Coordinates of C-alpha atoms in Angstrom, one line a residue:
M1 CA 14.9 16.1 -17.9
I2 CA 11.5 14.6 -18.2
K3 CA 9.0 17.1 -16.0
K4 CA 5.6 15.7 -14.4
E5 CA 3.0 18.1 -13.3
M6 CA 2.1 15.6 -9.9
I7 CA 3.6 12.8 -8.9
A8 CA 1.9 10.0 -6.7
M9 CA 3.5 8.6 -3.7
L10 CA 1.7 5.7 -2.1
L11 CA 2.5 4.6 0.7
A12 CA 1.2 1.0 0.6
G13 CA 3.9 -1.0 3.1
G14 CA 1.4 -1.6 6.2
Q15 CA 1.4 -4.4 8.1
G16 CA -2.6 -3.5 9.2
S17 CA -2.1 -4.7 12.5
R18 CA -6.2 -4.7 13.6
L19 CA -6.4 -6.8 10.9
G20 CA -5.3 -9.7 13.2
V21 CA -4.5 -13.5 11.3
L22 CA -5.3 -11.2 7.6
T23 CA -2.8 -9.7 7.3
S24 CA -0.1 -11.8 8.7
K25 CA 1.6 -13.3 5.8
V26 CA 0.3 -10.2 3.5
A27 CA 0.5 -6.8 3.7
K28 CA -3.2 -4.9 4.6
P29 CA -3.0 -3.3 0.4
A30 CA -3.0 -6.7 -0.8
V31 CA -5.9 -7.8 0.8
S32 CA -9.2 -8.6 -0.9
F33 CA -12.0 -6.0 -1.4
G34 CA -15.9 -7.0 -2.8
G35 CA -15.0 -9.8 -3.9
K36 CA -11.8 -9.1 -6.7
Y37 CA -10.7 -6.4 -5.9
R38 CA -7.5 -6.1 -3.5
I39 CA -8.1 -2.4 -0.9
I40 CA -4.8 -0.8 -3.1
D41 CA -7.2 -1.5 -6.7
F42 CA -8.7 1.8 -4.7
P43 CA -6.2 5.0 -4.9
L44 CA -4.5 3.1 -7.4
S45 CA -7.5 3.8 -9.9
N46 CA -8.3 7.1 -7.8
C47 CA -4.9 8.2 -9.8
I48 CA -5.2 6.9 -13.3
N49 CA -9.2 8.4 -13.3
S50 CA -7.8 11.5 -12.3
G51 CA -5.4 11.5 -15.0
I52 CA -1.8 11.0 -12.3
D53 CA -0.2 8.7 -14.7
T54 CA 3.2 8.1 -12.2
V55 CA 3.1 6.8 -8.9
G56 CA 5.2 5.1 -6.8
V57 CA 4.5 2.4 -4.9
L58 CA 6.4 2.3 -1.4
T59 CA 6.2 -1.2 0.3
Q60 CA 7.5 -3.2 3.2
Y61 CA 5.5 -5.2 5.3
Q62 CA 4.6 -9.2 3.0
P63 CA 5.4 -7.2 -0.1
L64 CA 4.7 -10.4 -2.2
R65 CA 2.0 -10.2 -3.3
L66 CA 0.9 -6.8 -3.5
N67 CA 4.1 -6.9 -5.7
T68 CA 2.7 -9.9 -7.5
H69 CA -0.1 -7.6 -7.9
I70 CA 0.9 -4.0 -8.7
G71 CA 3.0 -6.1 -11.7
I72 CA 3.6 -3.4 -14.1
G73 CA 0.4 -1.6 -13.4
I74 CA -0.8 -2.4 -16.7
P75 CA -5.0 -3.5 -15.2
W76 CA -4.7 0.7 -14.3
D77 CA -3.2 1.4 -17.7
L78 CA 0.4 2.8 -15.7
D79 CA 2.5 0.1 -17.6
R80 CA 4.3 3.5 -19.7
N81 CA 7.7 4.3 -20.4
I82 CA 7.8 7.7 -18.7
G83 CA 6.2 7.2 -15.4
G84 CA 4.1 4.8 -14.9
V85 CA 3.9 2.5 -12.0
T86 CA 7.2 1.7 -9.5
V87 CA 7.3 -0.4 -6.2
L88 CA 10.1 1.1 -4.2
P89 CA 10.9 -0.8 -1.6
P90 CA 13.7 -0.1 1.8
Y91 CA 16.9 -0.9 0.0
E92 CA 20.6 -0.8 0.9
K93 CA 22.7 2.5 0.8
S94 CA 26.1 2.8 1.7
G95 CA 25.7 4.1 5.3
G96 CA 23.5 1.1 5.2
S97 CA 20.5 -0.5 5.1
E98 CA 17.3 0.8 6.6
W99 CA 13.6 0.4 7.1
Y100 CA 11.2 2.9 6.6
S101 CA 10.4 4.0 10.2
G102 CA 7.6 6.8 9.4
T103 CA 5.1 7.5 6.5
A104 CA 7.3 10.8 5.6
N105 CA 10.8 9.1 6.2
A106 CA 9.6 6.2 3.8
I107 CA 9.1 9.9 0.7
Y108 CA 12.1 10.6 2.3
Q109 CA 14.2 7.8 1.3
N110 CA 12.7 8.2 -2.2
L111 CA 14.0 11.9 -2.8
A112 CA 16.1 10.0 -6.0
Y113 CA 12.9 8.9 -7.5
M114 CA 10.5 12.5 -6.8
E115 CA 13.6 14.3 -8.0
S116 CA 13.4 12.1 -11.0
Y117 CA 10.4 13.7 -12.6
N118 CA 10.4 16.8 -11.4
P119 CA 7.8 17.3 -10.5
E120 CA 5.0 20.5 -9.7
Y121 CA 3.2 19.0 -7.0
V122 CA 3.3 15.4 -5.0
L123 CA 0.6 13.9 -4.0
I124 CA 1.0 11.5 -0.3
L125 CA -2.1 8.4 -0.5
S126 CA -2.6 6.2 2.1
G127 CA -3.4 3.2 0.2
D128 CA -5.6 1.2 2.7
H129 CA -8.5 3.0 2.5
I130 CA -12.1 2.0 0.3
Y131 CA -13.2 6.0 -1.3
K132 CA -13.4 7.4 -4.7
M133 CA -11.6 10.8 -5.4
D134 CA -10.4 13.4 -7.9
Y135 CA -7.1 14.7 -7.5
E136 CA -7.4 16.1 -10.3
V137 CA -10.4 18.9 -8.7
M138 CA -7.9 18.7 -4.6
L139 CA -5.3 19.9 -7.5
D140 CA -7.1 22.8 -8.4
F141 CA -8.0 23.7 -5.0
H142 CA -4.5 24.0 -4.1
K143 CA -3.7 26.3 -7.4
A144 CA -6.3 27.9 -6.7
N145 CA -5.2 29.1 -2.9
N146 CA -1.7 29.5 -3.5
A147 CA -1.2 26.6 -1.2
D148 CA 2.7 24.9 -0.6
V149 CA 0.5 22.4 1.4
T150 CA -3.7 20.3 1.0
I151 CA -4.3 18.3 2.7
A152 CA -7.7 16.5 2.2
V153 CA -10.1 16.7 5.6
M154 CA -13.9 14.9 6.0
P155 CA -16.2 16.5 9.1
V156 CA -16.8 13.4 11.2
P157 CA -19.3 13.0 14.1
I158 CA -17.2 14.8 16.7
E159 CA -17.5 12.0 19.0
E160 CA -15.8 10.7 17.0
A161 CA -13.0 12.9 16.1
S162 CA -10.6 11.7 18.0
R163 CA -9.5 9.1 16.3
F164 CA -8.2 11.4 14.0
G165 CA -5.4 14.2 13.7
V166 CA -8.0 17.6 13.2
V167 CA -6.9 20.6 11.2
I168 CA -9.1 24.1 12.2
A169 CA -9.4 26.5 9.5
D170 CA -10.8 29.6 9.0
E171 CA -13.3 30.8 6.5
N172 CA -11.3 30.5 4.1
K173 CA -10.1 26.7 4.4
K174 CA -7.0 27.9 5.6
I175 CA -5.6 26.1 8.3
T176 CA -5.0 27.3 11.6
E177 CA -4.0 24.7 14.5
F178 CA -3.4 20.9 13.8
E179 CA -4.5 18.7 16.9
E180 CA -3.1 15.2 16.5
K181 CA -5.7 13.6 18.0
P182 CA -6.7 15.4 20.5
E183 CA -8.3 14.5 23.6
K184 CA -11.2 17.3 23.1
P185 CA -11.2 18.0 20.3
R186 CA -12.8 21.6 18.2
S187 CA -12.7 20.9 15.5
N188 CA -14.7 18.2 13.4
L189 CA -12.5 18.4 10.0
A190 CA -10.6 14.5 9.8
S191 CA -7.0 14.6 8.4
M192 CA -8.1 12.1 5.2
G193 CA -4.2 11.2 5.1
I194 CA -3.8 12.7 2.2
Y195 CA -2.1 15.5 0.9
I196 CA -0.8 17.8 -2.1
F197 CA 3.6 18.7 -1.6
S198 CA 4.2 21.8 -3.7
W199 CA 8.0 19.6 -4.1
K200 CA 10.1 22.4 -3.5
V201 CA 8.2 22.6 0.3
L202 CA 7.9 19.2 0.9
R203 CA 11.8 18.5 -0.3
D204 CA 12.7 21.1 1.7
A205 CA 10.4 20.0 4.8
L206 CA 11.7 16.2 4.6
I207 CA 15.7 17.5 4.2
A208 CA 15.2 19.7 7.3
M209 CA 13.5 16.8 9.6
K210 CA 15.4 13.8 8.4
D211 CA 17.5 13.2 11.7
Q212 CA 13.5 13.5 13.1
S213 CA 12.9 9.1 14.9
G214 CA 10.1 8.2 12.8
L215 CA 9.5 10.3 10.3
D216 CA 5.5 11.3 10.4
F217 CA 3.4 13.7 8.3
G218 CA 1.0 14.6 11.0
K219 CA 3.3 14.6 13.6
H220 CA 7.1 16.8 12.0
V221 CA 6.2 17.7 8.1
I222 CA 2.8 19.3 8.4
P223 CA 3.9 21.2 12.0
Y224 CA 7.4 22.3 10.6
C225 CA 6.3 23.6 7.6
H226 CA 3.4 25.2 9.6
E227 CA 5.8 26.9 12.2
N228 CA 8.0 28.9 8.8
G229 CA 5.0 29.7 7.9
K230 CA 3.4 27.9 5.0
P231 CA 0.3 28.1 3.8
I232 CA -1.6 25.5 4.5
Y233 CA -5.7 25.1 3.6
A234 CA -7.9 22.8 4.0
Y235 CA -10.0 20.2 0.8
E236 CA -12.8 19.2 2.1
F237 CA -14.3 15.8 0.7
N238 CA -17.9 14.5 1.6
G239 CA -18.0 11.6 -0.7
Y240 CA -17.4 7.3 0.7
W241 CA -14.2 6.8 2.7
K242 CA -13.6 4.5 5.2
D243 CA -10.5 3.1 6.6
V244 CA -10.5 0.0 6.8
G245 CA -8.1 -1.2 9.7
T246 CA -10.1 -3.5 11.9
L247 CA -12.6 -6.3 11.1
S248 CA -15.6 -5.2 11.7
S249 CA -14.6 -2.1 9.0
Y250 CA -13.9 -4.5 6.7
W251 CA -16.2 -6.3 7.1
E252 CA -19.3 -3.7 7.5
A253 CA -18.2 -1.7 4.4
N254 CA -17.9 -4.9 2.2
M255 CA -21.1 -5.7 3.4
E256 CA -22.0 -2.3 2.2
L257 CA -21.1 -2.8 -1.1
I258 CA -24.1 -4.7 -1.1
D259 CA -27.2 -2.2 -0.2
L260 CA -30.2 -1.8 -1.9
V261 CA -29.3 1.5 -2.5
P262 CA -24.8 1.3 -1.6
E263 CA -23.3 4.5 -0.7
F264 CA -20.3 2.6 -2.3
N265 CA -21.2 2.3 -6.1
L266 CA -18.5 -0.4 -8.3
Y267 CA -21.8 -0.6 -11.2
E268 CA -20.5 3.3 -12.5
E269 CA -19.1 3.8 -16.1
Y270 CA -17.6 7.1 -15.7
W271 CA -15.3 6.1 -12.6
K272 CA -14.2 2.4 -13.0
I273 CA -12.6 0.6 -10.3
Y274 CA -9.6 -1.2 -12.3
T275 CA -7.7 -4.6 -10.6
K276 CA -5.7 -7.4 -12.5
S277 CA -8.5 -10.2 -13.2
E278 CA -7.2 -14.4 -13.4
I279 CA -8.6 -14.9 -16.3
L280 CA -11.0 -16.9 -15.7
P281 CA -14.6 -19.1 -16.5
P282 CA -17.7 -18.3 -16.2
Q283 CA -19.5 -17.9 -12.6
Y284 CA -22.0 -21.5 -11.9
I285 CA -24.9 -21.1 -10.4
S286 CA -27.0 -25.2 -9.6
S287 CA -30.5 -25.5 -10.0
D288 CA -30.3 -25.7 -6.2
S289 CA -29.3 -23.4 -5.5
K290 CA -30.5 -19.9 -3.8
I291 CA -28.4 -16.2 -3.8
E292 CA -30.1 -13.0 -3.1
K293 CA -27.8 -9.8 -2.6
S294 CA -24.5 -10.6 -2.4
I295 CA -21.8 -10.7 -5.1
I296 CA -20.7 -13.3 -6.9
G297 CA -17.5 -12.7 -8.7
E298 CA -15.8 -15.2 -11.2
G299 CA -15.4 -18.4 -11.4
S300 CA -17.1 -20.1 -8.0
E301 CA -19.1 -22.5 -7.9
I302 CA -22.7 -22.7 -6.3
Y303 CA -24.3 -25.0 -5.2
G304 CA -25.8 -24.1 -1.7
V305 CA -27.5 -20.9 -0.3
V306 CA -26.2 -18.0 -0.4
Y307 CA -28.0 -14.2 1.2
N308 CA -25.9 -11.2 1.5
S309 CA -22.9 -11.9 1.2
I310 CA -19.4 -11.7 -0.5
I311 CA -17.6 -14.2 -2.9
G312 CA -14.4 -14.2 -3.9
C313 CA -13.8 -15.9 -7.7
G314 CA -13.0 -19.7 -7.5
V315 CA -14.9 -19.8 -4.8
V316 CA -17.1 -23.7 -3.7
I317 CA -20.2 -23.6 -1.8
G318 CA -22.2 -27.1 -1.3
K319 CA -24.2 -28.2 -1.8
G320 CA -27.4 -27.6 1.2
T321 CA -25.5 -25.2 3.0
V322 CA -26.2 -21.5 3.7
V323 CA -23.5 -18.5 3.8
R324 CA -25.2 -15.1 6.0
D325 CA -23.2 -12.4 5.9
S326 CA -20.7 -13.1 5.6
I327 CA -16.8 -12.3 3.7
I328 CA -15.5 -16.3 1.4
M329 CA -12.3 -14.5 -0.7
N330 CA -10.8 -15.9 -3.4
Y331 CA -10.0 -19.9 -3.6
S332 CA -12.2 -21.3 -0.5
T333 CA -14.1 -24.1 -0.4
I334 CA -16.6 -24.5 1.8
G335 CA -18.1 -28.4 2.0
E336 CA -21.8 -30.0 2.5
D337 CA -24.6 -29.1 4.7
C338 CA -22.8 -26.3 6.5
Q339 CA -23.9 -23.0 8.5
I340 CA -21.6 -20.6 7.7
N341 CA -22.7 -17.3 10.0
K342 CA -20.7 -13.7 10.1
A343 CA -17.6 -15.2 9.2
I344 CA -15.0 -13.5 7.4
I345 CA -12.7 -16.3 5.8
A346 CA -9.4 -15.6 4.1
E347 CA -8.0 -16.7 0.6
N348 CA -8.0 -20.5 0.0
V349 CA -9.1 -22.3 3.0
N350 CA -10.6 -25.5 3.3
I351 CA -14.2 -26.0 4.4
A352 CA -15.4 -29.2 5.3
N353 CA -19.2 -30.7 5.0
N354 CA -21.4 -28.9 8.1
V355 CA -18.7 -26.9 9.4
V356 CA -21.2 -24.5 11.7
T357 CA -20.4 -21.2 12.9
G358 CA -21.2 -18.6 15.1
E359 CA -22.6 -20.6 17.2
G360 CA -23.4 -19.2 20.4
E361 CA -23.2 -15.9 22.6
E362 CA -20.3 -13.9 22.1
V363 CA -17.2 -13.4 24.4
P364 CA -14.8 -11.1 24.4
N365 CA -11.4 -13.2 22.1
E366 CA -9.0 -14.5 25.0
K367 CA -5.9 -14.1 22.5
A368 CA -6.8 -10.1 21.3
A369 CA -10.7 -8.5 22.0
H370 CA -10.2 -5.5 20.3
I371 CA -9.9 -7.1 17.2
Y372 CA -11.6 -10.3 16.3
T373 CA -15.5 -8.9 18.4
D374 CA -18.4 -8.4 16.9
G375 CA -19.1 -11.3 16.3
L376 CA -16.9 -12.1 13.8
V377 CA -15.9 -15.6 13.3
T378 CA -12.0 -15.0 11.4
I379 CA -10.1 -18.1 9.5
G380 CA -7.1 -16.8 8.0
E381 CA -5.8 -17.8 5.1
K382 CA -4.9 -21.7 3.7
S383 CA -7.0 -23.0 6.6
E384 CA -8.5 -26.5 7.5
I385 CA -11.0 -27.1 9.5
P386 CA -12.8 -30.7 9.4
A387 CA -16.1 -31.5 9.1
N388 CA -18.9 -31.8 11.9
V389 CA -17.6 -29.1 14.2
K390 CA -19.6 -25.9 15.6
I391 CA -17.2 -22.5 15.9
G392 CA -18.3 -19.6 18.7
K393 CA -18.7 -15.9 18.0
N394 CA -16.0 -13.5 18.6
T395 CA -13.2 -16.6 17.3
V396 CA -10.2 -17.1 15.1
I397 CA -9.0 -19.7 13.0
F398 CA -5.6 -20.0 11.8
G399 CA -2.9 -23.3 10.2
S400 CA -4.3 -27.0 9.4
T401 CA -6.5 -28.2 12.4
E402 CA -7.8 -31.8 12.8
I403 CA -11.2 -32.5 15.1
G404 CA -8.9 -33.0 18.1
D405 CA -8.3 -29.1 18.3
Y406 CA -12.2 -28.9 18.7
P407 CA -13.1 -30.0 22.4
D408 CA -16.9 -32.2 21.5
S409 CA -16.2 -31.2 18.5
Y410 CA -17.0 -27.5 19.4
L411 CA -15.2 -23.8 20.0
M412 CA -16.2 -22.5 22.1
S413 CA -16.9 -18.8 21.6
G414 CA -13.7 -15.9 22.3
K415 CA -10.9 -19.1 21.4
A416 CA -8.2 -18.4 19.8
L417 CA -7.1 -21.8 17.7
I418 CA -3.5 -21.1 15.6
K419 CA -1.2 -23.7 14.6
A420 CA 0.0 -21.6 11.8
G421 CA 3.5 -19.3 13.4
E422 CA 2.3 -16.2 13.2

């Protein structure tokens, strides 16, 4: 029988609804990040850099692009005869088919996959965080403490702690209490949603809790282990870690990549981030163009001016156009004489000439004020924007739009123009 010391289970089924139209056709872990990457590249790269060669990727929502991106795992050196990367969608069983109804339920439905590797330990990961972590160091901590469960935690400002699952630990880092999103947190150690379980403990807990609806690690499995006297420890992580679950945090995390001294460095030789790369020609930067403090993907053609922005692969930016503080994803085209300010433009968008984004005052968005915030302009994939229009702040556009969709050629701040079926 095959035996692996530790396998990873990567939860990548998230809808990511707080990313609005960016995830209407694609799962959150497959959203572009940092130009050439996708969000899932970061935990997958952490796995191979940590010496973990067996990864199950649990998909559910809009999995096509994620599956195509992962393929057989070649970019991450995960194309193995034994182990490697395996995509695990929900499947039909003799008793009927069942969607994954919670993080732990998804893992429970794949007990047979884990059993086939008979691991000592199972690492549970989320597919939508940006960070670099050596999971081997966390495993050493788990072993040194004879833990049954180790939870990666990080200190957060106490005023933000109520957004997280919070742990209370003694001086030896043994966890004595949990609080799931407490109103008045008594600790600032927040769970990162990264767990190492001793395999037998995980298997027993999942089987015992299998009938719990929406079976979840933070709400059910870990409290169950705690109540049954299993030693649970907190592994404190002090590096960079970002949950890019909202448009604002997604935009900020991208912008941090181009800081003068980036807190999160994509260029470290010893901890590479791997991705599936298209075969593309080099960038073309015209003599009239100007680029400052930006990342430009391969195959892009820049004829205008780009400041403080992340430009994906195969993007065209026309003559006379100025792009500032924006994210433009792969294969989008921006026409001539445009002013693109603080925009998130998804893949395969076509913007005609003389378009201005980020005009006017900030007004809450009429469709989803909690999603489209911070003055951002968000344009969903494959959208078409006609020439000579102005677009306000906190706006969202999705679909093929025409000049008649813009009263007086202006989409006012806070408006939503959604023509594609969401």
